[in-house]
Amino acid sequence: MAHAVDTEMQHRTVLLDEAVDALLWRDDGVYVDGTFGRGGHSRRLLERLSDKGRLLAFDKDPQAIAEAATIADPRFSIEHDSFAQLREVLARRGIARVAGVLLDLGVSSPQFDDPTRGFSFRFDGPLDMRMDPTRGESAAEWLARATLEEITEVIRDYGEERFAFQIAKALVARRASTDRLGPLASTGELAAIVAGAVKTREKGQNPATRTFQAIRIHVNQELADLQIALDVAADVLETGGKLVVISFHSLEDRIVKRFMQAKTSVPAVDRRVPLRAHELPTPPYKLVRKVKPSDEEVAANPRARSAIMRIAQRVAP
């Protein structure tokens, strides 16, 4: 989602015009903004849609839902849910096909910069990390019950952290001291435990960066939801429809890249079967392009530096 440079919980939408330009190919279509955030992309889309156009947004965060309530536009509606529920929501609303789906992944600046949300090690706050703090298990609750093996696997796989086992071991050891110290419940203590377990640090990176990312991804099931949403988007896009995805770390981008490559690859054919050129199978999608933020955008908003936007278009029914 959008990322900002200050601590006043402001919201700068990454690749704002680039994403809307890539997504919008007819102004009377039904579009989906899978991650409303603070509404940057949605508002820009509404500016460019005709009276016949429609926009359906999703977000897990109650604060995002509250922000969406300020949009008084009959063409706009929002669901307080994960974009993984896209198929069910479209079916309930009687929508068979959409003109475009935008997924702006990751955590928004207001979420990062609010100490009460527990997403950042920059502030000491409750160890929550849920996109929707009204549902599911918090990071503190998960760490209080997960096994050494489970914690190791999450930090290794979702954080790509080479000291995953050492960090997990330190966290389990800290849990053994619950009677004396109380449960692990703050971001500050989690960051300190990780710092004590990480033997070497990457230049310019806090040692807790990868662990916080990993636990957040696990708590919110981000990668699983992403895969579901991609599969559904591919099914519901009309011919000509666009899928636009902005990712902020390699795990997300790898999933998106492989998915789009698979959808735009020519199916294998038996070379022994004689086929003319027009008889060869063609993929239903084509890759449009990959876009990164400009130097100017990164200078104005450093959190945009890791963003990668990938675009695919459905070209056949």
PDB file of C-alpha atoms in Angstrom:
ATOM      1  CA  MET A   1       0.000   0.000   0.000  1.00  0.00           C
ATOM      2  CA  ALA A   2       1.014   3.622   0.133  1.00  0.00           C
ATOM      3  CA  HIS A   3       4.167   4.593   1.922  1.00  0.00           C
ATOM      4  CA  ALA A   4       5.221   7.892   3.521  1.00  0.00           C
ATOM      5  CA  VAL A   5       8.398   9.515   4.800  1.00  0.00           C
ATOM      6  CA  ASP A   6       7.301  11.111   8.071  1.00  0.00           C
ATOM      7  CA  THR A   7       5.917   9.907  11.365  1.00  0.00           C
ATOM      8  CA  GLU A   8       2.622  11.822  11.208  1.00  0.00           C
ATOM      9  CA  MET A   9       0.876   8.851   9.649  1.00  0.00           C
ATOM     10  CA  GLN A  10       0.532  10.588   6.294  1.00  0.00           C
ATOM     11  CA  HIS A  11      -0.031   8.553   3.193  1.00  0.00           C
ATOM     12  CA  ARG A  12       1.880   8.810  -0.060  1.00  0.00           C
ATOM     13  CA  THR A  13       0.592   6.459  -2.695  1.00  0.00           C
ATOM     14  CA  VAL A  14       3.413   4.752  -4.546  1.00  0.00           C
ATOM     15  CA  LEU A  15       3.206   4.729  -8.358  1.00  0.00           C
ATOM     16  CA  LEU A  16      -0.113   6.569  -8.164  1.00  0.00           C
ATOM     17  CA  ASP A  17      -0.510   7.748 -11.744  1.00  0.00           C
ATOM     18  CA  GLU A  18       1.495   4.883 -13.217  1.00  0.00           C
ATOM     19  CA  ALA A  19      -0.797   2.288 -11.616  1.00  0.00           C
ATOM     20  CA  VAL A  20      -4.010   4.037 -12.634  1.00  0.00           C
ATOM     21  CA  ASP A  21      -2.724   4.588 -16.184  1.00  0.00           C
ATOM     22  CA  ALA A  22      -1.830   0.903 -16.427  1.00  0.00           C
ATOM     23  CA  LEU A  23      -5.131  -0.328 -14.995  1.00  0.00           C
ATOM     24  CA  LEU A  24      -7.683   1.911 -16.699  1.00  0.00           C
ATOM     25  CA  TRP A  25      -8.384   0.952 -20.306  1.00  0.00           C
ATOM     26  CA  ARG A  26     -12.064   1.822 -20.480  1.00  0.00           C
ATOM     27  CA  ASP A  27     -13.765   4.326 -18.232  1.00  0.00           C
ATOM     28  CA  ASP A  28     -17.122   2.540 -17.950  1.00  0.00           C
ATOM     29  CA  GLY A  29     -15.804  -0.724 -16.530  1.00  0.00           C
ATOM     30  CA  VAL A  30     -15.992  -2.370 -13.116  1.00  0.00           C
ATOM     31  CA  TYR A  31     -12.630  -2.148 -11.343  1.00  0.00           C
ATOM     32  CA  VAL A  32     -11.278  -3.640  -8.128  1.00  0.00           C
ATOM     33  CA  ASP A  33      -8.840  -1.958  -5.752  1.00  0.00           C
ATOM     34  CA  GLY A  34      -7.793  -4.887  -3.602  1.00  0.00           C
ATOM     35  CA  THR A  35      -5.976  -2.755  -1.023  1.00  0.00           C
ATOM     36  CA  PHE A  36      -7.735   0.555  -0.356  1.00  0.00           C
ATOM     37  CA  GLY A  37      -5.238   1.758   2.281  1.00  0.00           C
ATOM     38  CA  ARG A  38      -5.955   5.467   2.565  1.00  0.00           C
ATOM     39  CA  GLY A  39      -7.579   5.614  -0.842  1.00  0.00           C
ATOM     40  CA  GLY A  40      -4.945   7.151  -3.088  1.00  0.00           C
ATOM     41  CA  HIS A  41      -5.453   4.819  -6.037  1.00  0.00           C
ATOM     42  CA  SER A  42      -9.213   4.595  -5.508  1.00  0.00           C
ATOM     43  CA  ARG A  43      -9.713   8.350  -5.524  1.00  0.00           C
ATOM     44  CA  ARG A  44      -7.630   8.770  -8.654  1.00  0.00           C
ATOM     45  CA  LEU A  45      -9.568   6.001 -10.389  1.00  0.00           C
ATOM     46  CA  LEU A  46     -12.878   7.625  -9.477  1.00  0.00           C
ATOM     47  CA  GLU A  47     -11.647  10.887 -11.004  1.00  0.00           C
ATOM     48  CA  ARG A  48     -11.190   9.102 -14.308  1.00  0.00           C
ATOM     49  CA  LEU A  49     -14.153   6.741 -14.408  1.00  0.00           C
ATOM     50  CA  SER A  50     -17.285   7.747 -16.291  1.00  0.00           C
ATOM     51  CA  ASP A  51     -20.720   7.836 -14.685  1.00  0.00           C
ATOM     52  CA  LYS A  52     -21.159   4.215 -15.765  1.00  0.00           C
ATOM     53  CA  GLY A  53     -17.909   3.031 -14.199  1.00  0.00           C
ATOM     54  CA  ARG A  54     -17.792   1.237 -10.858  1.00  0.00           C
ATOM     55  CA  LEU A  55     -15.079   0.676  -8.256  1.00  0.00           C
ATOM     56  CA  LEU A  56     -15.098  -2.049  -5.607  1.00  0.00           C
ATOM     57  CA  ALA A  57     -12.401  -1.824  -2.930  1.00  0.00           C
ATOM     58  CA  PHE A  58     -11.227  -4.171  -0.200  1.00  0.00           C
ATOM     59  CA  ASP A  59      -9.295  -3.670   3.010  1.00  0.00           C
ATOM     60  CA  LYS A  60      -8.802  -5.582   6.251  1.00  0.00           C
ATOM     61  CA  ASP A  61      -7.951  -2.501   8.314  1.00  0.00           C
ATOM     62  CA  PRO A  62     -10.845  -0.842  10.196  1.00  0.00           C
ATOM     63  CA  GLN A  63      -9.045   2.497   9.879  1.00  0.00           C
ATOM     64  CA  ALA A  64      -9.020   2.127   6.101  1.00  0.00           C
ATOM     65  CA  ILE A  65     -12.722   1.302   6.165  1.00  0.00           C
ATOM     66  CA  ALA A  66     -13.338   4.469   8.179  1.00  0.00           C
ATOM     67  CA  GLU A  67     -11.374   6.486   5.628  1.00  0.00           C
ATOM     68  CA  ALA A  68     -13.378   4.940   2.786  1.00  0.00           C
ATOM     69  CA  ALA A  69     -16.558   6.119   4.463  1.00  0.00           C
ATOM     70  CA  THR A  70     -15.543   9.690   3.597  1.00  0.00           C
ATOM     71  CA  ILE A  71     -15.969   8.920  -0.121  1.00  0.00           C
ATOM     72  CA  ALA A  72     -19.526   9.907  -1.006  1.00  0.00           C
ATOM     73  CA  ASP A  73     -19.696   8.485  -4.509  1.00  0.00           C
ATOM     74  CA  PRO A  74     -22.409   6.081  -5.715  1.00  0.00           C
ATOM     75  CA  ARG A  75     -19.892   4.423  -8.054  1.00  0.00           C
ATOM     76  CA  PHE A  76     -17.758   3.329  -5.071  1.00  0.00           C
ATOM     77  CA  SER A  77     -18.187   0.571  -2.505  1.00  0.00           C
ATOM     78  CA  ILE A  78     -15.829  -1.187  -0.098  1.00  0.00           C
ATOM     79  CA  GLU A  79     -15.665  -4.550   1.639  1.00  0.00           C
ATOM     80  CA  HIS A  80     -14.098  -4.946   5.089  1.00  0.00           C
ATOM     81  CA  ASP A  81     -12.305  -8.127   4.111  1.00  0.00           C
ATOM     82  CA  SER A  82      -9.213  -9.571   2.454  1.00  0.00           C
ATOM     83  CA  PHE A  83      -8.898  -9.421  -1.313  1.00  0.00           C
ATOM     84  CA  ALA A  84      -8.660 -13.202  -1.075  1.00  0.00           C
ATOM     85  CA  GLN A  85     -12.478 -13.080  -0.769  1.00  0.00           C
ATOM     86  CA  LEU A  86     -12.796 -11.508  -4.220  1.00  0.00           C
ATOM     87  CA  ARG A  87     -14.625 -14.430  -5.816  1.00  0.00           C
ATOM     88  CA  GLU A  88     -17.226 -14.668  -3.044  1.00  0.00           C
ATOM     89  CA  VAL A  89     -17.844 -10.914  -2.964  1.00  0.00           C
ATOM     90  CA  LEU A  90     -18.243 -10.631  -6.732  1.00  0.00           C
ATOM     91  CA  ALA A  91     -20.660 -13.560  -6.727  1.00  0.00           C
ATOM     92  CA  ARG A  92     -22.707 -11.999  -3.945  1.00  0.00           C
ATOM     93  CA  ARG A  93     -22.868  -8.718  -5.850  1.00  0.00           C
ATOM     94  CA  GLY A  94     -23.796 -10.407  -9.111  1.00  0.00           C
ATOM     95  CA  ILE A  95     -20.597  -9.325 -10.911  1.00  0.00           C
ATOM     96  CA  ALA A  96     -19.326 -11.902 -13.403  1.00  0.00           C
ATOM     97  CA  ARG A  97     -16.413 -10.010 -14.986  1.00  0.00           C
ATOM     98  CA  VAL A  98     -14.288  -6.987 -14.127  1.00  0.00           C
ATOM     99  CA  ALA A  99     -12.210  -4.645 -16.283  1.00  0.00           C
ATOM    100  CA  GLY A 100      -9.251  -4.519 -13.956  1.00  0.00           C
ATOM    101  CA  VAL A 101      -7.794  -5.583 -10.612  1.00  0.00           C
ATOM    102  CA  LEU A 102      -5.184  -3.573  -8.702  1.00  0.00           C
ATOM    103  CA  LEU A 103      -3.260  -5.109  -5.798  1.00  0.00           C
ATOM    104  CA  ASP A 104      -0.978  -2.711  -3.927  1.00  0.00           C
ATOM    105  CA  LEU A 105       0.662  -5.063  -1.457  1.00  0.00           C
ATOM    106  CA  GLY A 106       2.372  -4.634   1.886  1.00  0.00           C
ATOM    107  CA  VAL A 107       1.787  -2.362   4.862  1.00  0.00           C
ATOM    108  CA  SER A 108       0.674   1.253   4.628  1.00  0.00           C
ATOM    109  CA  SER A 109       2.589   4.105   6.195  1.00  0.00           C
ATOM    110  CA  PRO A 110      -0.181   4.855   8.703  1.00  0.00           C
ATOM    111  CA  GLN A 111       0.087   1.238   9.841  1.00  0.00           C
ATOM    112  CA  PHE A 112       3.882   1.338  10.051  1.00  0.00           C
ATOM    113  CA  ASP A 113       3.949   4.693  11.795  1.00  0.00           C
ATOM    114  CA  ASP A 114       1.283   3.959  14.409  1.00  0.00           C
ATOM    115  CA  PRO A 115       3.017   2.421  17.464  1.00  0.00           C
ATOM    116  CA  THR A 116      -0.225   0.810  18.622  1.00  0.00           C
ATOM    117  CA  ARG A 117      -0.297  -1.462  15.549  1.00  0.00           C
ATOM    118  CA  GLY A 118       2.991  -3.214  16.330  1.00  0.00           C
ATOM    119  CA  PHE A 119       4.320  -3.337  12.762  1.00  0.00           C
ATOM    120  CA  SER A 120       7.558  -1.450  13.364  1.00  0.00           C
ATOM    121  CA  PHE A 121      10.568  -1.866  15.602  1.00  0.00           C
ATOM    122  CA  ARG A 122      11.095   1.913  15.432  1.00  0.00           C
ATOM    123  CA  PHE A 123       8.543   2.382  18.209  1.00  0.00           C
ATOM    124  CA  ASP A 124       7.843   0.413  21.356  1.00  0.00           C
ATOM    125  CA  GLY A 125       4.247  -0.725  21.251  1.00  0.00           C
ATOM    126  CA  PRO A 126       2.009  -3.750  21.633  1.00  0.00           C
ATOM    127  CA  LEU A 127       3.142  -6.772  19.621  1.00  0.00           C
ATOM    128  CA  ASP A 128       0.084  -7.073  17.399  1.00  0.00           C
ATOM    129  CA  MET A 129       0.911  -6.845  13.643  1.00  0.00           C
ATOM    130  CA  ARG A 130      -2.608  -7.741  12.469  1.00  0.00           C
ATOM    131  CA  MET A 131      -3.949  -5.843   9.462  1.00  0.00           C
ATOM    132  CA  ASP A 132      -7.332  -6.245  11.140  1.00  0.00           C
ATOM    133  CA  PRO A 133      -6.836  -6.053  14.918  1.00  0.00           C
ATOM    134  CA  THR A 134     -10.434  -7.150  15.457  1.00  0.00           C
ATOM    135  CA  ARG A 135      -9.875 -10.612  13.987  1.00  0.00           C
ATOM    136  CA  GLY A 136      -7.474 -13.495  14.335  1.00  0.00           C
ATOM    137  CA  GLU A 137      -4.345 -14.091  16.357  1.00  0.00           C
ATOM    138  CA  SER A 138      -1.840 -11.350  17.194  1.00  0.00           C
ATOM    139  CA  ALA A 139       1.908 -11.761  16.836  1.00  0.00           C
ATOM    140  CA  ALA A 140       2.254 -11.947  20.620  1.00  0.00           C
ATOM    141  CA  GLU A 141      -0.373 -14.677  20.845  1.00  0.00           C
ATOM    142  CA  TRP A 142       1.270 -16.692  18.080  1.00  0.00           C
ATOM    143  CA  LEU A 143       4.743 -16.389  19.631  1.00  0.00           C
ATOM    144  CA  ALA A 144       3.302 -17.512  22.958  1.00  0.00           C
ATOM    145  CA  ARG A 145       2.199 -20.877  21.545  1.00  0.00           C
ATOM    146  CA  ALA A 146       4.293 -21.664  18.428  1.00  0.00           C
ATOM    147  CA  THR A 147       6.937 -24.372  18.595  1.00  0.00           C
ATOM    148  CA  LEU A 148      10.629 -23.787  18.026  1.00  0.00           C
ATOM    149  CA  GLU A 149      10.300 -25.467  14.638  1.00  0.00           C
ATOM    150  CA  GLU A 150       7.315 -23.323  13.607  1.00  0.00           C
ATOM    151  CA  ILE A 151       9.005 -20.071  14.579  1.00  0.00           C
ATOM    152  CA  THR A 152      12.193 -21.099  12.810  1.00  0.00           C
ATOM    153  CA  GLU A 153      10.304 -21.986   9.632  1.00  0.00           C
ATOM    154  CA  VAL A 154       8.360 -18.720   9.535  1.00  0.00           C
ATOM    155  CA  ILE A 155      11.405 -16.507  10.112  1.00  0.00           C
ATOM    156  CA  ARG A 156      13.489 -18.512   7.615  1.00  0.00           C
ATOM    157  CA  ASP A 157      10.886 -18.754   4.872  1.00  0.00           C
ATOM    158  CA  TYR A 158       9.104 -15.405   5.156  1.00  0.00           C
ATOM    159  CA  GLY A 159      12.039 -13.328   6.356  1.00  0.00           C
ATOM    160  CA  GLU A 160      14.801 -15.088   4.414  1.00  0.00           C
ATOM    161  CA  GLU A 161      16.753 -14.773   7.663  1.00  0.00           C
ATOM    162  CA  ARG A 162      19.884 -16.916   7.958  1.00  0.00           C
ATOM    163  CA  PHE A 163      19.827 -16.724  11.759  1.00  0.00           C
ATOM    164  CA  ALA A 164      16.237 -17.952  11.963  1.00  0.00           C
ATOM    165  CA  PHE A 165      17.035 -20.864  14.269  1.00  0.00           C
ATOM    166  CA  GLN A 166      19.058 -18.716  16.667  1.00  0.00           C
ATOM    167  CA  ILE A 167      16.283 -16.120  16.820  1.00  0.00           C
ATOM    168  CA  ALA A 168      13.606 -18.765  17.365  1.00  0.00           C
ATOM    169  CA  LYS A 169      15.692 -20.386  20.093  1.00  0.00           C
ATOM    170  CA  ALA A 170      16.058 -17.024  21.863  1.00  0.00           C
ATOM    171  CA  LEU A 171      12.325 -16.394  21.621  1.00  0.00           C
ATOM    172  CA  VAL A 172      11.466 -19.811  23.062  1.00  0.00           C
ATOM    173  CA  ALA A 173      14.004 -19.261  25.863  1.00  0.00           C
ATOM    174  CA  ARG A 174      12.381 -15.909  26.625  1.00  0.00           C
ATOM    175  CA  ARG A 175       8.991 -17.634  26.780  1.00  0.00           C
ATOM    176  CA  ALA A 176      10.326 -19.919  29.492  1.00  0.00           C
ATOM    177  CA  SER A 177      10.764 -16.807  31.638  1.00  0.00           C
ATOM    178  CA  THR A 178       7.112 -15.773  31.366  1.00  0.00           C
ATOM    179  CA  ASP A 179       6.403 -16.410  35.044  1.00  0.00           C
ATOM    180  CA  ARG A 180       9.184 -14.043  36.023  1.00  0.00           C
ATOM    181  CA  LEU A 181       9.040 -11.462  33.214  1.00  0.00           C
ATOM    182  CA  GLY A 182       5.479 -11.745  31.976  1.00  0.00           C
ATOM    183  CA  PRO A 183       4.590 -12.673  28.389  1.00  0.00           C
ATOM    184  CA  LEU A 184       6.482 -11.220  25.451  1.00  0.00           C
ATOM    185  CA  ALA A 185       4.124  -8.431  24.417  1.00  0.00           C
ATOM    186  CA  SER A 186       6.093  -5.443  23.062  1.00  0.00           C
ATOM    187  CA  THR A 187       7.810  -4.653  19.768  1.00  0.00           C
ATOM    188  CA  GLY A 188      10.747  -3.185  21.641  1.00  0.00           C
ATOM    189  CA  GLU A 189      11.499  -6.407  23.480  1.00  0.00           C
ATOM    190  CA  LEU A 190      11.086  -8.503  20.329  1.00  0.00           C
ATOM    191  CA  ALA A 191      13.543  -6.256  18.481  1.00  0.00           C
ATOM    192  CA  ALA A 192      16.022  -6.502  21.377  1.00  0.00           C
ATOM    193  CA  ILE A 193      15.824 -10.312  21.478  1.00  0.00           C
ATOM    194  CA  VAL A 194      16.422 -10.506  17.734  1.00  0.00           C
ATOM    195  CA  ALA A 195      19.343  -8.092  17.934  1.00  0.00           C
ATOM    196  CA  GLY A 196      20.922 -10.272  20.591  1.00  0.00           C
ATOM    197  CA  ALA A 197      20.555 -13.397  18.456  1.00  0.00           C
ATOM    198  CA  VAL A 198      21.741 -12.016  15.103  1.00  0.00           C
ATOM    199  CA  LYS A 199      25.501 -12.381  14.869  1.00  0.00           C
ATOM    200  CA  THR A 200      26.167 -10.069  11.930  1.00  0.00           C
ATOM    201  CA  ARG A 201      24.122  -7.189  10.601  1.00  0.00           C
ATOM    202  CA  GLU A 202      23.513  -6.100   7.038  1.00  0.00           C
ATOM    203  CA  LYS A 203      24.770  -2.604   6.420  1.00  0.00           C
ATOM    204  CA  GLY A 204      22.060  -0.025   6.939  1.00  0.00           C
ATOM    205  CA  GLN A 205      19.455  -2.562   8.081  1.00  0.00           C
ATOM    206  CA  ASN A 206      18.126  -3.110  11.579  1.00  0.00           C
ATOM    207  CA  PRO A 207      18.735  -6.758  12.603  1.00  0.00           C
ATOM    208  CA  ALA A 208      15.024  -7.123  13.390  1.00  0.00           C
ATOM    209  CA  THR A 209      13.855  -6.128   9.886  1.00  0.00           C
ATOM    210  CA  ARG A 210      13.556  -9.619   8.466  1.00  0.00           C
ATOM    211  CA  THR A 211      11.995 -11.126  11.592  1.00  0.00           C
ATOM    212  CA  PHE A 212       9.319  -8.433  11.830  1.00  0.00           C
ATOM    213  CA  GLN A 213       8.515  -8.918   8.146  1.00  0.00           C
ATOM    214  CA  ALA A 214       8.292 -12.684   8.556  1.00  0.00           C
ATOM    215  CA  ILE A 215       6.008 -12.647  11.583  1.00  0.00           C
ATOM    216  CA  ARG A 216       3.758 -10.003  10.002  1.00  0.00           C
ATOM    217  CA  ILE A 217       3.422 -12.047   6.797  1.00  0.00           C
ATOM    218  CA  HIS A 218       2.555 -15.159   8.800  1.00  0.00           C
ATOM    219  CA  VAL A 219       0.059 -13.483  11.124  1.00  0.00           C
ATOM    220  CA  ASN A 220      -1.799 -11.941   8.170  1.00  0.00           C
ATOM    221  CA  GLN A 221      -1.390 -14.899   5.772  1.00  0.00           C
ATOM    222  CA  GLU A 222      -0.227 -12.374   3.191  1.00  0.00           C
ATOM    223  CA  LEU A 223       1.355 -14.718   0.673  1.00  0.00           C
ATOM    224  CA  ALA A 224      -1.459 -17.260   0.791  1.00  0.00           C
ATOM    225  CA  ASP A 225      -4.032 -14.496   0.297  1.00  0.00           C
ATOM    226  CA  LEU A 226      -1.983 -13.100  -2.585  1.00  0.00           C
ATOM    227  CA  GLN A 227      -1.921 -16.425  -4.412  1.00  0.00           C
ATOM    228  CA  ILE A 228      -5.682 -16.825  -3.994  1.00  0.00           C
ATOM    229  CA  ALA A 229      -6.346 -13.288  -5.232  1.00  0.00           C
ATOM    230  CA  LEU A 230      -4.130 -13.744  -8.296  1.00  0.00           C
ATOM    231  CA  ASP A 231      -5.916 -16.956  -9.249  1.00  0.00           C
ATOM    232  CA  VAL A 232      -9.338 -15.330  -8.873  1.00  0.00           C
ATOM    233  CA  ALA A 233      -8.315 -12.179 -10.738  1.00  0.00           C
ATOM    234  CA  ALA A 234      -7.150 -14.265 -13.674  1.00  0.00           C
ATOM    235  CA  ASP A 235     -10.549 -15.973 -13.761  1.00  0.00           C
ATOM    236  CA  VAL A 236     -12.757 -12.884 -13.494  1.00  0.00           C
ATOM    237  CA  LEU A 237     -10.977 -10.444 -15.809  1.00  0.00           C
ATOM    238  CA  GLU A 238     -12.845  -9.765 -19.029  1.00  0.00           C
ATOM    239  CA  THR A 239     -11.029  -9.838 -22.357  1.00  0.00           C
ATOM    240  CA  GLY A 240      -8.858  -6.721 -22.422  1.00  0.00           C
ATOM    241  CA  GLY A 241      -8.848  -6.554 -18.636  1.00  0.00           C
ATOM    242  CA  LYS A 242      -5.712  -5.638 -16.694  1.00  0.00           C
ATOM    243  CA  LEU A 243      -4.075  -7.124 -13.624  1.00  0.00           C
ATOM    244  CA  VAL A 244      -1.744  -4.633 -11.929  1.00  0.00           C
ATOM    245  CA  VAL A 245       0.277  -5.660  -8.878  1.00  0.00           C
ATOM    246  CA  ILE A 246       2.677  -3.528  -6.835  1.00  0.00           C
ATOM    247  CA  SER A 247       4.966  -5.477  -4.500  1.00  0.00           C
ATOM    248  CA  PHE A 248       7.524  -4.286  -1.985  1.00  0.00           C
ATOM    249  CA  HIS A 249       9.687  -7.307  -1.246  1.00  0.00           C
ATOM    250  CA  SER A 250      11.129 -10.256  -3.112  1.00  0.00           C
ATOM    251  CA  LEU A 251       8.762 -12.904  -1.741  1.00  0.00           C
ATOM    252  CA  GLU A 252       5.699 -11.074  -3.054  1.00  0.00           C
ATOM    253  CA  ASP A 253       7.313 -10.147  -6.335  1.00  0.00           C
ATOM    254  CA  ARG A 254       8.510 -13.696  -6.941  1.00  0.00           C
ATOM    255  CA  ILE A 255       4.954 -15.012  -6.605  1.00  0.00           C
ATOM    256  CA  VAL A 256       3.583 -12.313  -8.913  1.00  0.00           C
ATOM    257  CA  LYS A 257       6.341 -12.769 -11.492  1.00  0.00           C
ATOM    258  CA  ARG A 258       5.942 -16.541 -11.661  1.00  0.00           C
ATOM    259  CA  PHE A 259       2.170 -16.293 -11.802  1.00  0.00           C
ATOM    260  CA  MET A 260       2.226 -13.829 -14.693  1.00  0.00           C
ATOM    261  CA  GLN A 261       4.874 -15.820 -16.534  1.00  0.00           C
ATOM    262  CA  ALA A 262       2.748 -18.949 -16.249  1.00  0.00           C
ATOM    263  CA  LYS A 263      -0.371 -17.152 -17.494  1.00  0.00           C
ATOM    264  CA  THR A 264       1.464 -15.631 -20.458  1.00  0.00           C
ATOM    265  CA  SER A 265       3.363 -18.738 -21.538  1.00  0.00           C
ATOM    266  CA  VAL A 266       2.344 -20.805 -24.558  1.00  0.00           C
ATOM    267  CA  PRO A 267       0.994 -24.212 -23.496  1.00  0.00           C
ATOM    268  CA  ALA A 268       3.248 -27.122 -24.408  1.00  0.00           C
ATOM    269  CA  VAL A 269       2.298 -29.017 -27.540  1.00  0.00           C
ATOM    270  CA  ASP A 270       3.356 -32.385 -28.856  1.00  0.00           C
ATOM    271  CA  ARG A 271       5.946 -31.638 -31.525  1.00  0.00           C
ATOM    272  CA  ARG A 272       4.936 -34.793 -33.344  1.00  0.00           C
ATOM    273  CA  VAL A 273       1.530 -33.300 -34.112  1.00  0.00           C
ATOM    274  CA  PRO A 274       1.667 -31.214 -37.318  1.00  0.00           C
ATOM    275  CA  LEU A 275       0.120 -27.800 -36.662  1.00  0.00           C
ATOM    276  CA  ARG A 276       0.001 -24.672 -38.769  1.00  0.00           C
ATOM    277  CA  ALA A 277       0.912 -21.303 -37.210  1.00  0.00           C
ATOM    278  CA  HIS A 278      -2.717 -20.266 -36.688  1.00  0.00           C
ATOM    279  CA  GLU A 279      -3.433 -23.609 -35.021  1.00  0.00           C
ATOM    280  CA  LEU A 280      -0.810 -23.213 -32.307  1.00  0.00           C
ATOM    281  CA  PRO A 281      -2.226 -22.556 -28.837  1.00  0.00           C
ATOM    282  CA  THR A 282      -1.913 -19.003 -27.564  1.00  0.00           C
ATOM    283  CA  PRO A 283      -1.829 -17.864 -23.950  1.00  0.00           C
ATOM    284  CA  PRO A 284      -4.874 -15.975 -22.664  1.00  0.00           C
ATOM    285  CA  TYR A 285      -2.691 -13.265 -21.145  1.00  0.00           C
ATOM    286  CA  LYS A 286       0.188 -11.094 -22.244  1.00  0.00           C
ATOM    287  CA  LEU A 287       2.783  -9.314 -20.137  1.00  0.00           C
ATOM    288  CA  VAL A 288       2.488  -5.574 -20.567  1.00  0.00           C
ATOM    289  CA  ARG A 289       5.514  -4.288 -18.681  1.00  0.00           C
ATOM    290  CA  LYS A 290       7.332  -3.915 -15.371  1.00  0.00           C
ATOM    291  CA  VAL A 291       7.559  -0.472 -13.771  1.00  0.00           C
ATOM    292  CA  LYS A 292       9.670   0.900 -10.942  1.00  0.00           C
ATOM    293  CA  PRO A 293       9.343   4.277  -9.220  1.00  0.00           C
ATOM    294  CA  SER A 294      11.274   7.146 -10.733  1.00  0.00           C
ATOM    295  CA  ASP A 295      14.343   8.588  -9.038  1.00  0.00           C
ATOM    296  CA  GLU A 296      12.241  11.637  -8.206  1.00  0.00           C
ATOM    297  CA  GLU A 297       9.574   9.562  -6.463  1.00  0.00           C
ATOM    298  CA  VAL A 298      12.140   7.606  -4.454  1.00  0.00           C
ATOM    299  CA  ALA A 299      13.855  10.852  -3.408  1.00  0.00           C
ATOM    300  CA  ALA A 300      10.521  12.231  -2.187  1.00  0.00           C
ATOM    301  CA  ASN A 301       9.402   8.939  -0.635  1.00  0.00           C
ATOM    302  CA  PRO A 302      12.234   6.532   0.290  1.00  0.00           C
ATOM    303  CA  ARG A 303       9.774   3.756   1.107  1.00  0.00           C
ATOM    304  CA  ALA A 304       8.983   3.555  -2.608  1.00  0.00           C
ATOM    305  CA  ARG A 305      12.494   2.392  -3.488  1.00  0.00           C
ATOM    306  CA  SER A 306      11.723  -1.334  -3.343  1.00  0.00           C
ATOM    307  CA  ALA A 307       8.413  -1.146  -5.234  1.00  0.00           C
ATOM    308  CA  ILE A 308       7.960  -3.162  -8.423  1.00  0.00           C
ATOM    309  CA  MET A 309       4.770  -2.960 -10.468  1.00  0.00           C
ATOM    310  CA  ARG A 310       3.964  -5.785 -12.870  1.00  0.00           C
ATOM    311  CA  ILE A 311       1.151  -5.620 -15.412  1.00  0.00           C
ATOM    312  CA  ALA A 312      -0.598  -8.359 -17.366  1.00  0.00           C
ATOM    313  CA  GLN A 313      -3.570  -8.121 -19.722  1.00  0.00           C
ATOM    314  CA  ARG A 314      -6.126 -10.707 -20.722  1.00  0.00           C
ATOM    315  CA  VAL A 315      -6.141 -10.947 -24.509  1.00  0.00           C
ATOM    316  CA  ALA A 316      -8.386 -13.960 -25.081  1.00  0.00           C
ATOM    317  CA  PRO A 317     -11.637 -15.213 -23.535  1.00  0.00           C
TER     318      PRO A 317
END
